[in-house]
């Protein structure tokens, strides 16, 4: 608790320091570059490739915002942050937005004075165990040693879950996902727990993925999304509606392949408003009329980003699940572009 | 031999026996093994056990090296090629070689710059390390920091050039005014340097293209290059600062003494990683959002402060080990404080302190990997972050960490061998 008070105080200090620079949108435009906080590396979500270009699902959000605001998807300075430095980087103004698979929680939103601008991935915490352990449910894990990343919500969820089920566990604290893998494989812990997407990615990298099972229990809600600082609603709107544009584009069937054709005008007024051939939505945001078109072109709509980075055809192989459009039984539901 | 006793003695040898070879068990390999490996049953058992373990390790590790795969482009391909056999996937080293050395953002067509800076570093450091080299080479050593800055960071050459000119002019002013007292001269030198730097700043801003290399921001530094930069800069800065702190701590002037004591004790009482977090996280709260002091500079300041506190204590140990007579001898020769320190006390104290200083330097060089915790991509940060998090190489551990271990071992072992050589060179007593 003391920790969060301390960070809260730091955040307030940061906000007062940053008050003079409240208009983030103007700053970004003047700088010609978006400073986007990402992870130091998480498979499928953000990692630089052999040529040093950042790639991944979270990176796609940064690029879309840069394309919408600056017209150039490559005008992004990716600032790598760890689980411990991410919030101070945002609060101190070092980054304009954070797209770093960060869970939207009450205290982060209210106490740390951030504004989550939507959800780009619905995740949940799961457990992975070796098949040889013969466990089929998380409730049978009494007395297990559990590898867990420190400074994350998963740590707290784990404690809650085991306490409410009245079973005990022994935590093995680790810093990053890449440290957890060898520890788990060498048997330093019986169980590895993190977000289900991370578990799938980790398992996919094993030599024998079939020797490990992911238990059916999902013990928490982990809505991951981009966030910005409190107090600059205009900039928050830009990030929120860029994400919404990607989601809406998939729902409306707008892809990076057919977008040029659709931009000539269609019979669907919502597509026209989204792509700026009708109405003045871009102007209301403080951008030009084809902002959303550029955002979608940057890496494709939500579905294309998903398939390219973490979808079933990638080594990570995540199913859409909760992250399908609401029309397909998922939770993705963009407010109307009107 | 006379014949006197020819009848009374049955046999008299009149030639030397030829020299016999020693018994097999008392010579050569067998003797050595008997004495060193199997002198008794317990030791023999231990030897056999040790040989068994060495065999196991070699037998396990050799195929891993021998079957190593060097040319694939992902871990999955490696496993396909190996097809179940034991073997390392060294392809990760070949594919990400440049990233391991330079980080993932240093522009690849500019790699020659840090490389030549590294080669020149060897040239610049050589005369400092080996006294037999011509002393004129020290001129290049003096120029090197500015040259290296220009090579690695790029930009116009005017900026480092004026940095150098400022120092030289300040020194000349200092020498000219020195007669009027040390403090006046130091102040005059400082003012001159600031004026020259200010003028140089204006000129460099006006002519950003003069002999310019593509500028590379600090954020783009990474890989082993970052460890080398931090290690070299911090060690070479912390040595003079450490000497000053050690002398200050022994000073008779109370304010100077207390400043040094507080600094040393405070820094020594705080873990380095805390200082790094302060450099990364807390300092940015004290600057306006746009004027961010370069992260590398913040980190250099913190590591240098940390190392100089330790070096100061090592040197204080050297000073304390000198017999009081040496100080008195210096005084009796009529030398002033600066002369007695420079000519009599420090040469002896530093010689005593060499092992300690090298110890701190080796530790410091390894500690530079701690910056990976504050999301800087040094060698360890590159491995922990981008490389292990890429879809291709997620799951390669031994090869990458082995590479890091070997790289650091080579450098640190080199430093330690040099210090032992230096100690033998400086040996003045004859035991």
XYZ file of C-alpha atoms in Angstrom:
769
model
C 0.000 0.000 0.000
C 2.773 2.378 0.889
C 4.237 1.746 -2.508
C 1.133 2.869 -4.343
C 0.921 5.987 -2.190
C 4.526 6.730 -3.054
C 3.971 6.223 -6.752
C 0.776 8.222 -6.533
C 2.696 11.089 -4.993
C 5.349 10.809 -7.686
C 2.651 10.868 -10.317
C 1.119 14.008 -8.898
C 4.548 15.609 -8.884
C 4.969 14.542 -12.483
C 1.622 15.970 -13.469
C 2.311 19.346 -11.968
C 5.667 19.354 -13.722
C 3.999 18.408 -16.976
C 1.058 20.771 -16.641
C 2.672 23.344 -18.886
C 2.802 20.787 -21.669
C -0.814 19.645 -21.462
C -1.573 19.726 -25.194
C 0.082 16.452 -26.106
C -1.391 16.470 -29.612
C 0.323 19.783 -30.395
C 3.560 18.539 -28.884
C 3.506 15.406 -30.997
C 2.761 17.373 -34.145
C 5.497 19.887 -33.403
C 7.966 17.111 -32.677
C 6.953 15.187 -35.787
C 7.326 12.012 -33.806
C 5.216 9.980 -31.409
C 6.936 8.694 -28.260
C 5.282 5.401 -27.547
C 6.088 3.271 -24.498
C 6.300 -0.459 -25.232
C 7.678 -3.506 -23.423
C 11.352 -4.369 -23.553
C 10.190 -7.429 -25.454
C 7.159 -9.691 -25.355
C 6.684 -12.315 -28.005
C 4.051 -11.260 -30.520
C 3.189 -7.996 -28.776
C 6.370 -5.963 -29.131
C 9.933 -6.898 -30.065
C 12.499 -5.544 -32.528
C 13.435 -7.847 -35.403
C 16.932 -8.584 -36.739
C 16.993 -5.190 -38.483
C 15.885 -3.317 -35.381
C 12.336 -2.607 -36.560
C 9.750 -2.956 -33.833
C 7.016 -5.427 -34.621
C 4.026 -6.769 -32.778
C 0.442 -6.263 -31.795
C 1.004 -3.386 -29.345
C 3.464 -1.836 -31.763
C 0.670 -1.859 -34.346
C -1.417 0.427 -32.112
C 1.485 2.887 -31.771
C 1.989 2.922 -35.530
C -1.719 3.457 -36.170
C -1.773 6.481 -33.852
C 1.370 7.880 -35.481
C -0.172 7.397 -38.918
C -3.405 9.091 -37.854
C -1.705 12.084 -36.233
C 1.428 12.538 -38.308
C 0.615 10.701 -41.516
C 3.640 8.468 -41.156
C 3.441 5.072 -39.484
C 7.218 5.030 -39.007
C 7.343 8.362 -37.132
C 7.367 6.555 -33.804
C 10.098 6.578 -31.190
C 9.599 3.331 -29.308
C 10.597 3.745 -25.693
C 11.104 0.347 -24.082
C 9.857 0.195 -20.498
C 9.839 -2.548 -17.884
C 6.938 -3.424 -15.629
C 8.476 -1.164 -13.009
C 9.384 1.882 -15.103
C 6.348 2.059 -17.377
C 4.098 4.292 -15.270
C 6.758 6.789 -14.333
C 7.767 7.054 -17.980
C 4.214 8.020 -18.878
C 3.620 10.263 -15.868
C 6.859 12.182 -16.374
C 6.038 12.881 -20.013
C 8.855 10.777 -21.403
C 6.262 8.980 -23.526
C 3.021 10.299 -24.999
C 1.182 7.022 -24.683
C 1.788 3.553 -23.340
C 0.868 0.508 -25.413
C 2.439 -2.110 -23.243
C -0.039 -4.901 -22.521
C -1.056 -3.057 -19.377
C -4.095 -4.278 -17.459
C -6.829 -1.739 -16.943
C -7.536 -1.683 -13.220
C -9.383 0.696 -10.955
C -6.351 1.882 -9.027
C -4.219 2.447 -12.112
C -7.005 4.457 -13.696
C -8.023 6.442 -10.615
C -5.136 6.462 -8.163
C -2.205 6.625 -10.574
C -4.089 9.248 -12.643
C -4.020 7.571 -16.015
C -6.697 7.227 -18.622
C -7.167 3.909 -20.372
C -8.347 4.601 -23.883
C -9.852 1.227 -24.688
C -8.959 -2.428 -24.742
C -6.946 -3.979 -27.523
C -6.682 -7.443 -26.024
C -8.950 -9.275 -23.567
C -6.694 -11.569 -21.631
C -6.995 -13.632 -18.485
C -4.550 -15.285 -16.165
C -4.035 -19.014 -16.609
C -1.749 -21.799 -15.421
C 0.604 -24.047 -17.335
C 1.860 -27.335 -15.850
C 3.867 -30.237 -17.233
C 1.605 -33.083 -18.329
C 3.680 -35.435 -16.186
C 2.387 -33.681 -13.067
C -1.018 -35.222 -13.723
C -2.968 -32.146 -12.695
C -6.189 -31.321 -14.495
C -7.473 -28.373 -12.474
C -5.874 -25.405 -10.751
C -7.643 -26.414 -7.541
C -5.360 -29.456 -7.303
C -2.285 -27.232 -7.080
C -2.097 -27.232 -3.263
C 1.507 -26.729 -2.152
C 2.846 -26.122 -5.658
C 5.780 -23.834 -6.425
C 4.637 -21.159 -8.851
C 6.795 -19.000 -11.147
C 5.348 -15.510 -11.199
C 6.367 -12.133 -12.596
C 6.795 -9.468 -9.954
C 5.193 -6.044 -10.126
C 2.234 -7.248 -12.184
C -1.428 -7.848 -11.531
C -0.881 -11.587 -11.983
C 0.989 -11.651 -8.681
C -2.017 -10.240 -6.837
C -4.551 -12.393 -8.677
C -2.611 -15.502 -7.760
C -2.642 -14.647 -4.067
C -6.379 -13.915 -4.219
C -7.191 -17.127 -6.036
C -5.237 -19.415 -3.762
C -6.550 -17.716 -0.676
C -10.181 -17.929 -1.754
C -9.733 -21.623 -2.553
C -7.967 -22.176 0.742
C -4.880 -23.803 -0.778
C -1.236 -22.888 -0.342
C 1.542 -22.191 -2.822
C 5.166 -21.158 -2.852
C 5.987 -18.269 -5.199
C 9.203 -18.155 -7.250
C 9.538 -14.482 -8.226
C 10.931 -13.707 -11.693
C 11.474 -10.528 -13.653
C 10.541 -11.313 -17.259
C 8.839 -13.978 -19.308
C 12.154 -15.057 -20.808
C 13.491 -15.859 -17.340
C 10.449 -17.910 -16.505
C 10.845 -20.275 -19.444
C 14.101 -22.011 -18.459
C 13.137 -22.021 -14.766
C 9.892 -23.759 -15.572
C 11.517 -26.211 -17.978
C 14.244 -27.101 -15.493
C 11.604 -27.819 -12.898
C 12.437 -24.933 -10.554
C 8.686 -24.398 -10.368
C 5.804 -26.783 -10.930
C 3.515 -24.170 -12.378
C 3.980 -21.110 -14.523
C 1.273 -18.516 -14.358
C 0.812 -15.422 -16.459
C -1.694 -14.101 -18.978
C -3.084 -16.872 -21.152
C -1.664 -15.226 -24.291
C 1.798 -15.268 -22.726
C 1.387 -18.906 -21.721
C 0.449 -19.870 -25.264
C 3.434 -17.984 -26.673
C 5.767 -19.550 -24.135
C 4.472 -23.048 -24.760
C 4.768 -22.605 -28.518
C 8.518 -22.026 -28.096
C 9.111 -25.254 -26.190
C 10.838 -28.143 -27.870
C 7.932 -30.453 -27.006
C 4.852 -28.263 -26.530
C 2.722 -31.382 -26.189
C 4.322 -32.223 -22.832
C 2.688 -29.235 -21.194
C -0.948 -28.387 -20.616
C -2.680 -25.096 -19.935
C -5.243 -25.638 -17.201
C -8.855 -24.722 -17.970
C -9.197 -22.171 -15.143
C -8.846 -18.532 -16.113
C -8.633 -16.814 -12.761
C -8.788 -13.150 -13.663
C -9.912 -10.561 -16.126
C -6.966 -8.870 -17.811
C -8.217 -6.217 -20.190
C -5.037 -4.908 -21.830
C -5.106 -1.538 -23.478
C -3.244 1.639 -24.360
C -3.232 4.457 -21.824
C -2.428 8.152 -21.610
C -2.052 10.700 -18.830
C -5.045 12.196 -17.058
C -5.891 15.747 -17.906
C -5.457 15.836 -21.655
C -8.807 14.632 -22.924
C -8.229 15.665 -26.505
C -5.155 13.476 -26.799
C -6.983 10.665 -25.007
C -9.736 10.955 -27.635
C -7.226 10.683 -30.463
C -5.775 7.445 -29.070
C -9.200 6.037 -28.128
C -10.772 6.657 -31.512
C -7.769 5.442 -33.445
C -8.138 2.114 -31.667
C -11.897 2.214 -32.251
C -11.296 2.920 -35.932
C -9.218 -0.262 -36.227
C -11.949 -2.297 -34.527
C -14.753 -0.671 -36.500
C -12.865 -1.183 -39.738
C -12.852 -4.918 -39.195
C -16.526 -4.899 -38.332
C -17.344 -2.893 -41.447
C -15.131 -5.026 -43.680
C -12.562 -2.332 -44.356
C -9.112 -3.882 -44.822
C -5.767 -2.494 -45.894
C -6.362 -4.258 -49.235
C -9.702 -2.693 -50.173
C -9.395 0.614 -48.345
C -8.289 2.612 -51.379
C -11.286 1.371 -53.334
C -13.688 2.089 -50.463
C -12.228 5.552 -49.977
C -13.755 6.569 -53.310
C -17.131 6.420 -51.631
C -19.516 3.580 -50.775
C -23.177 3.058 -50.077
C -22.498 2.544 -46.380
C -22.558 5.960 -44.683
C -20.668 4.720 -41.623
C -17.777 3.536 -43.821
C -17.840 6.921 -45.520
C -17.747 8.753 -42.199
C -14.940 6.511 -40.973
C -12.867 7.083 -44.083
C -13.619 10.779 -44.160
C -15.524 11.022 -47.439
C -18.578 12.153 -45.475
C -18.893 14.279 -42.343
C -16.212 16.068 -40.340
C -15.151 13.521 -37.725
C -11.441 14.119 -38.255
C -11.857 17.835 -37.816
C -13.602 17.326 -34.475
C -10.567 15.363 -33.277
C -8.202 18.105 -34.407
C -6.930 15.981 -37.291
C -7.656 15.959 -41.010
C -10.417 13.993 -42.691
C -8.558 10.813 -43.690
C -6.883 10.214 -40.315
C -8.652 6.886 -39.827
C -7.792 5.776 -43.337
C -4.095 6.270 -42.623
C -4.394 4.469 -39.280
C -5.980 1.443 -40.942
C -3.486 1.476 -43.803
C -0.563 1.504 -41.362
C -0.934 -2.141 -40.385
C -4.412 -3.165 -41.409
C -7.568 -3.289 -39.310
C -7.766 -4.974 -35.912
C -8.280 -8.427 -37.388
C -5.333 -8.073 -39.766
C -3.042 -6.905 -36.943
C -4.171 -9.836 -34.847
C -3.624 -12.411 -37.582
C -0.235 -11.029 -38.559
C 1.245 -10.852 -35.051
C -0.435 -13.329 -32.718
C -3.089 -15.154 -34.771
C -3.425 -18.837 -35.478
C -1.004 -18.835 -38.409
C 1.859 -17.411 -36.330
C 4.057 -19.502 -34.021
C 2.107 -18.042 -31.107
C -1.147 -19.344 -32.497
C -3.779 -17.540 -30.406
C -7.439 -18.050 -31.270
C -9.616 -14.947 -31.415
C -11.748 -16.123 -28.463
C -12.943 -13.103 -26.476
C -11.193 -10.860 -28.955
C -13.598 -11.599 -31.778
C -16.049 -8.972 -32.974
C -19.291 -8.804 -31.006
C -21.044 -10.027 -34.138
C -18.980 -13.243 -33.869
C -19.596 -13.744 -30.167
C -16.571 -11.819 -28.905
C -16.247 -8.634 -26.860
C -14.954 -6.200 -29.481
C -17.574 -3.504 -29.774
C -16.639 -0.120 -31.142
C -19.003 2.764 -30.466
C -20.532 4.104 -33.668
C -18.667 6.590 -35.849
C -21.296 9.248 -36.009
C 95.427 -49.204 -8.763
C 98.581 -50.865 -7.418
C 99.106 -54.605 -7.188
C 99.887 -54.579 -3.465
C 96.720 -56.231 -2.343
C 96.042 -58.205 -5.514
C 96.044 -61.490 -3.598
C 94.108 -60.402 -0.530
C 91.150 -58.804 -2.411
C 88.964 -61.082 -4.453
C 87.563 -58.493 -6.790
C 88.345 -54.924 -7.511
C 86.101 -52.911 -9.872
C 88.249 -50.803 -12.078
C 85.536 -49.189 -14.248
C 82.487 -47.054 -13.430
C 79.113 -48.738 -13.707
C 77.050 -47.191 -16.519
C 74.296 -44.918 -15.283
C 71.022 -46.783 -14.802
C 67.628 -45.382 -15.682
C 65.671 -44.648 -12.503
C 62.933 -47.136 -11.594
C 59.783 -46.617 -13.648
C 57.826 -45.555 -10.587
C 60.329 -42.807 -9.756
C 60.546 -40.958 -13.039
C 58.595 -39.149 -15.692
C 54.861 -39.270 -16.029
C 54.417 -42.138 -13.626
C 56.241 -40.346 -10.832
C 54.305 -37.191 -11.429
C 51.017 -39.071 -11.382
C 51.979 -41.022 -8.285
C 52.934 -37.881 -6.438
C 50.212 -35.577 -7.652
C 47.226 -37.737 -8.517
C 47.470 -40.992 -6.523
C 49.542 -40.381 -3.384
C 47.118 -42.358 -1.201
C 43.861 -44.294 -1.381
C 41.653 -41.259 -0.517
C 43.370 -39.024 -3.013
C 43.290 -41.732 -5.655
C 39.566 -42.059 -5.174
C 39.086 -38.313 -5.426
C 41.188 -38.214 -8.589
C 39.139 -40.921 -10.216
C 35.932 -39.175 -9.224
C 37.215 -35.879 -10.634
C 38.260 -37.524 -13.890
C 34.828 -39.098 -14.138
C 33.105 -35.742 -13.712
C 35.403 -34.013 -16.172
C 34.685 -36.780 -18.650
C 30.946 -36.405 -18.122
C 31.090 -32.654 -18.665
C 33.243 -32.903 -21.774
C 31.231 -35.793 -23.192
C 28.062 -33.816 -22.625
C 29.285 -30.477 -23.882
C 31.391 -31.571 -26.845
C 28.577 -32.852 -29.086
C 26.646 -29.746 -28.159
C 29.440 -27.613 -29.641
C 30.299 -30.079 -32.398
C 26.741 -30.438 -33.718
C 26.079 -26.725 -33.300
C 23.951 -25.141 -36.011
C 25.198 -21.820 -37.310
C 23.106 -20.898 -40.322
C 19.394 -21.238 -39.628
C 17.096 -18.265 -39.192
C 14.972 -19.426 -36.273
C 14.941 -21.823 -33.346
C 12.291 -23.992 -34.998
C 14.554 -24.455 -38.043
C 17.439 -25.314 -35.725
C 15.408 -28.075 -34.156
C 14.474 -29.356 -37.605
C 18.126 -29.478 -38.679
C 19.224 -31.170 -35.453
C 16.338 -33.598 -35.673
C 16.526 -34.652 -32.048
C 20.329 -34.740 -31.786
C 22.099 -32.746 -29.081
C 23.442 -29.516 -30.476
C 23.617 -25.826 -29.803
C 21.657 -23.375 -31.899
C 24.429 -20.868 -32.490
C 22.554 -19.353 -35.409
C 21.142 -16.858 -32.951
C 24.667 -15.482 -32.504
C 25.334 -15.201 -36.228
C 21.931 -13.751 -37.054
C 21.905 -11.248 -34.177
C 25.678 -10.677 -34.053
C 25.454 -6.970 -34.802
C 22.630 -6.522 -32.319
C 24.652 -8.196 -29.588
C 27.576 -5.889 -30.293
C 25.900 -2.597 -31.154
C 22.270 -2.824 -29.993
C 19.325 -2.928 -32.328
C 19.088 0.707 -33.255
C 22.586 1.805 -34.163
C 22.417 2.391 -37.938
C 24.064 -0.609 -39.584
C 25.926 1.361 -42.266
C 27.679 3.259 -39.434
C 29.093 0.236 -37.586
C 32.591 1.229 -38.714
C 32.413 4.188 -36.349
C 32.187 2.369 -33.004
C 34.548 -0.241 -34.422
C 37.251 2.296 -35.249
C 36.615 4.001 -31.904
C 37.322 0.653 -30.264
C 40.539 0.079 -32.221
C 41.703 3.610 -31.454
C 40.885 2.963 -27.807
C 43.527 0.252 -27.794
C 46.052 2.704 -29.260
C 45.064 5.410 -26.774
C 45.201 3.186 -23.718
C 48.471 1.440 -24.632
C 50.868 4.215 -23.490
C 48.983 4.525 -20.199
C 49.285 0.805 -19.545
C 52.798 0.124 -20.843
C 55.497 2.549 -19.744
C 58.030 1.396 -22.294
C 56.019 2.881 -25.167
C 57.057 6.336 -26.424
C 55.636 9.068 -24.188
C 54.577 11.091 -27.219
C 51.704 8.642 -27.700
C 50.086 10.231 -24.639
C 49.160 13.185 -26.840
C 46.858 10.892 -28.760
C 45.457 9.564 -25.483
C 44.529 13.128 -24.553
C 42.795 13.680 -27.882
C 41.030 10.322 -27.822
C 37.955 11.107 -25.666
C 36.920 13.876 -28.050
C 37.627 11.775 -31.121
C 35.674 8.822 -29.700
C 32.734 11.052 -28.839
C 32.685 12.367 -32.388
C 32.933 8.877 -33.863
C 30.276 7.229 -31.732
C 27.724 10.003 -31.358
C 28.415 11.752 -34.649
C 27.333 15.320 -35.366
C 29.697 18.117 -36.254
C 33.306 17.839 -35.207
C 33.112 21.420 -33.937
C 31.408 20.366 -30.703
C 34.122 17.998 -29.398
C 36.783 20.248 -30.955
C 35.667 23.223 -28.914
C 35.370 21.005 -25.871
C 39.062 20.247 -26.339
C 40.069 23.829 -27.154
C 38.200 25.047 -24.083
C 40.203 22.710 -21.868
C 43.538 23.591 -23.482
C 42.939 27.364 -23.285
C 41.732 27.056 -19.706
C 44.894 25.165 -18.797
C 47.100 27.807 -20.430
C 45.285 30.581 -18.571
C 45.660 28.577 -15.371
C 49.420 28.296 -15.850
C 49.757 31.997 -16.586
C 47.807 33.113 -13.526
C 49.090 30.358 -11.253
C 51.530 32.732 -9.578
C 48.662 34.669 -8.007
C 47.382 31.694 -6.091
C 45.739 28.413 -6.880
C 42.120 29.484 -6.318
C 42.364 32.601 -8.534
C 44.007 30.593 -11.273
C 41.416 27.809 -11.110
C 38.603 30.367 -11.262
C 40.205 32.150 -14.228
C 40.639 28.825 -16.013
C 37.039 27.873 -15.382
C 35.702 31.173 -16.689
C 37.833 30.897 -19.840
C 36.651 27.335 -20.473
C 33.004 28.303 -20.086
C 33.433 31.260 -22.468
C 35.130 29.090 -25.093
C 32.499 26.370 -24.754
C 29.729 28.920 -25.062
C 31.278 30.393 -28.217
C 31.872 26.874 -29.534
C 28.253 25.978 -28.847
C 27.077 28.974 -30.858
C 29.421 28.123 -33.718
C 28.508 24.427 -33.713
C 24.824 25.327 -33.763
C 25.415 27.701 -36.677
C 27.467 25.199 -38.685
C 25.916 21.808 -37.943
C 27.326 20.390 -41.181
C 31.028 21.083 -40.609
C 32.811 17.711 -40.966
C 29.680 16.060 -39.644
C 28.948 12.380 -39.229
C 25.332 11.237 -39.026
C 24.302 11.975 -35.447
C 23.201 8.925 -33.436
C 21.149 9.636 -30.292
C 22.171 7.998 -27.029
C 18.980 5.986 -26.914
C 20.253 4.037 -29.928
C 23.413 2.825 -28.201
C 23.296 -0.763 -27.099
C 24.867 -4.159 -26.990
C 28.403 -4.779 -25.801
C 29.332 -1.346 -27.157
C 27.243 0.196 -24.356
C 29.037 -1.905 -21.729
C 32.380 -0.813 -23.173
C 31.362 2.866 -23.248
C 30.066 2.815 -19.681
C 32.995 0.743 -18.408
C 35.732 2.806 -20.048
C 34.258 6.218 -19.288
C 33.333 5.422 -15.708
C 36.636 3.774 -14.805
C 38.719 6.563 -16.306
C 36.598 9.267 -14.678
C 36.337 7.582 -11.296
C 40.102 7.138 -10.859
C 41.003 10.860 -10.670
C 37.826 11.674 -8.759
C 38.568 8.839 -6.356
C 42.099 10.159 -5.752
C 40.743 13.628 -5.028
C 38.128 12.216 -2.660
C 40.729 10.125 -0.831
C 43.014 13.136 -0.418
C 40.032 15.282 0.568
C 39.062 12.822 3.238
C 42.533 13.165 4.784
C 42.530 16.928 4.434
C 42.908 19.210 7.456
C 40.333 21.617 6.065
C 37.082 20.667 7.819
C 34.599 21.632 5.073
C 36.428 19.759 2.315
C 36.915 16.824 4.629
C 33.248 16.644 5.572
C 32.031 16.986 1.999
C 34.224 14.052 0.998
C 33.252 11.936 4.001
C 29.535 12.504 3.468
C 29.790 11.801 -0.257
C 31.780 8.601 0.186
C 29.733 7.246 3.037
C 26.428 8.100 1.403
C 27.292 6.536 -1.938
C 28.802 3.467 -0.354
C 25.697 3.000 1.739
C 23.368 2.838 -1.281
C 23.116 -0.081 -3.720
C 24.137 0.736 -7.294
C 20.816 -0.442 -8.658
C 19.028 2.110 -6.485
C 21.209 4.857 -7.903
C 20.380 3.640 -11.408
C 16.665 3.724 -10.679
C 17.106 7.249 -9.364
C 18.945 8.168 -12.572
C 16.230 6.685 -14.729
C 13.005 7.367 -12.918
C 13.288 10.011 -10.256
C 15.572 12.494 -12.007
C 13.102 12.931 -14.844
C 10.604 14.391 -12.364
C 12.967 17.255 -11.659
C 13.345 18.295 -15.281
C 10.659 19.891 -17.444
C 9.244 17.200 -19.771
C 11.027 18.449 -22.886
C 14.524 18.998 -21.495
C 15.493 15.437 -20.779
C 19.113 15.072 -19.766
C 20.515 12.243 -21.788
C 19.913 8.891 -20.093
C 23.458 7.667 -20.782
C 24.884 10.778 -19.138
C 22.639 10.307 -16.108
C 23.775 6.700 -15.833
C 27.449 7.640 -16.321
C 27.166 10.201 -13.526
C 25.659 7.647 -11.156
C 28.084 4.810 -11.932
C 31.063 7.174 -11.758
C 29.933 8.496 -8.389
C 29.539 4.937 -7.165
C 32.913 3.759 -8.442
C 34.817 6.829 -7.236
C 33.556 6.353 -3.691
C 34.934 2.818 -3.692
C 38.208 3.795 -5.348
C 38.600 6.611 -2.815
C 38.422 4.091 0.007
C 40.914 1.794 -1.714
C 43.372 4.660 -2.159
C 42.805 5.809 1.409
C 43.957 2.354 2.413
C 47.110 2.883 0.337
C 47.718 6.288 1.934
C 47.263 4.864 5.400
C 49.741 2.080 4.685
C 52.579 4.555 4.013
C 54.864 5.079 6.992
C 54.543 8.487 8.591
C 58.209 9.073 7.819
C 57.421 9.446 4.131
C 55.153 12.441 4.832
C 57.748 13.951 7.108
C 60.497 13.328 4.566
C 58.451 15.213 1.971
C 57.947 18.108 4.372
C 61.611 18.205 5.320
C 62.559 18.576 1.661
C 60.536 21.782 1.607
C 57.961 20.498 -0.872
C 54.518 22.072 -0.789
C 51.364 19.943 -0.466
C 50.797 19.400 -4.194
C 54.464 18.536 -4.842
C 54.762 16.154 -1.919
C 51.603 14.328 -2.948
C 52.559 14.167 -6.620
C 56.209 13.236 -6.157
C 56.368 11.210 -2.980
C 53.104 10.082 -1.440
C 50.811 9.176 -4.338
C 53.300 7.121 -6.393
C 53.803 4.843 -3.424
C 50.187 4.826 -2.258
C 48.859 4.088 -5.745
C 51.292 1.230 -6.149
C 50.002 -0.353 -2.969
C 46.425 0.226 -4.130
C 46.714 -1.407 -7.562
C 45.062 -4.739 -6.676
C 42.195 -2.934 -4.986
C 41.720 -0.512 -7.853
C 41.700 -3.316 -10.396
C 39.223 -5.169 -8.252
C 36.895 -2.177 -8.318
C 37.417 -1.736 -12.067
C 36.566 -5.354 -12.850
C 33.527 -5.215 -10.587
C 32.431 -1.951 -12.165
C 32.731 -3.298 -15.673
C 30.516 -6.229 -14.785
C 28.090 -3.946 -12.940
C 27.427 -2.057 -16.166
C 25.085 -4.921 -17.061
C 22.765 -3.666 -14.326
C 21.574 -0.946 -16.696
C 19.464 -3.607 -18.393
C 17.106 -3.280 -15.422
C 16.324 0.329 -16.310
C 15.432 -0.671 -19.872
C 18.739 0.129 -21.527
C 19.815 -2.474 -24.034
C 23.352 -3.423 -23.131
C 24.531 -6.961 -23.924
C 22.432 -8.482 -21.161
C 19.503 -6.206 -21.909
C 19.602 -7.202 -25.577
C 19.505 -10.870 -24.632
C 16.823 -10.540 -21.977
C 14.644 -8.229 -24.001
C 14.506 -8.097 -27.776
C 16.287 -11.322 -28.696
C 14.561 -13.705 -26.317
C 11.253 -11.960 -27.010
C 11.412 -12.355 -30.756
C 9.222 -15.058 -32.228
C 12.252 -16.655 -33.923
C 14.528 -16.987 -30.911
C 12.159 -17.342 -28.003
C 13.634 -20.262 -26.040
C 17.389 -20.063 -26.821
C 19.256 -19.653 -23.537
C 22.547 -21.493 -23.205
C 24.009 -20.148 -26.419
C 23.204 -16.506 -25.644
C 24.187 -16.500 -21.992
C 27.292 -18.515 -22.816
C 28.275 -15.845 -25.298
C 27.768 -13.123 -22.679
C 29.826 -15.072 -20.151
C 32.708 -15.593 -22.580
C 32.713 -11.941 -23.664
C 32.867 -10.608 -20.134
C 35.357 -13.216 -19.027
C 37.798 -12.289 -21.797
C 37.760 -8.609 -20.822
C 37.870 -9.105 -17.060
C 40.562 -11.783 -17.209
C 42.601 -9.476 -19.428
C 42.338 -6.661 -16.883
C 43.366 -8.937 -14.036
C 46.357 -10.376 -15.951
C 47.499 -6.849 -16.761
C 47.351 -5.823 -13.109
C 49.480 -8.796 -12.072
C 52.038 -7.933 -14.730
C 52.003 -4.321 -13.540
C 52.600 -5.358 -9.944
C 55.657 -7.367 -11.002
C 56.925 -4.384 -13.002
C 56.574 -2.037 -10.061
C 58.244 -4.416 -7.626
C 61.100 -2.461 -6.042
C 61.988 -4.667 -3.111
C 64.115 -7.783 -3.471
C 62.881 -10.755 -1.530
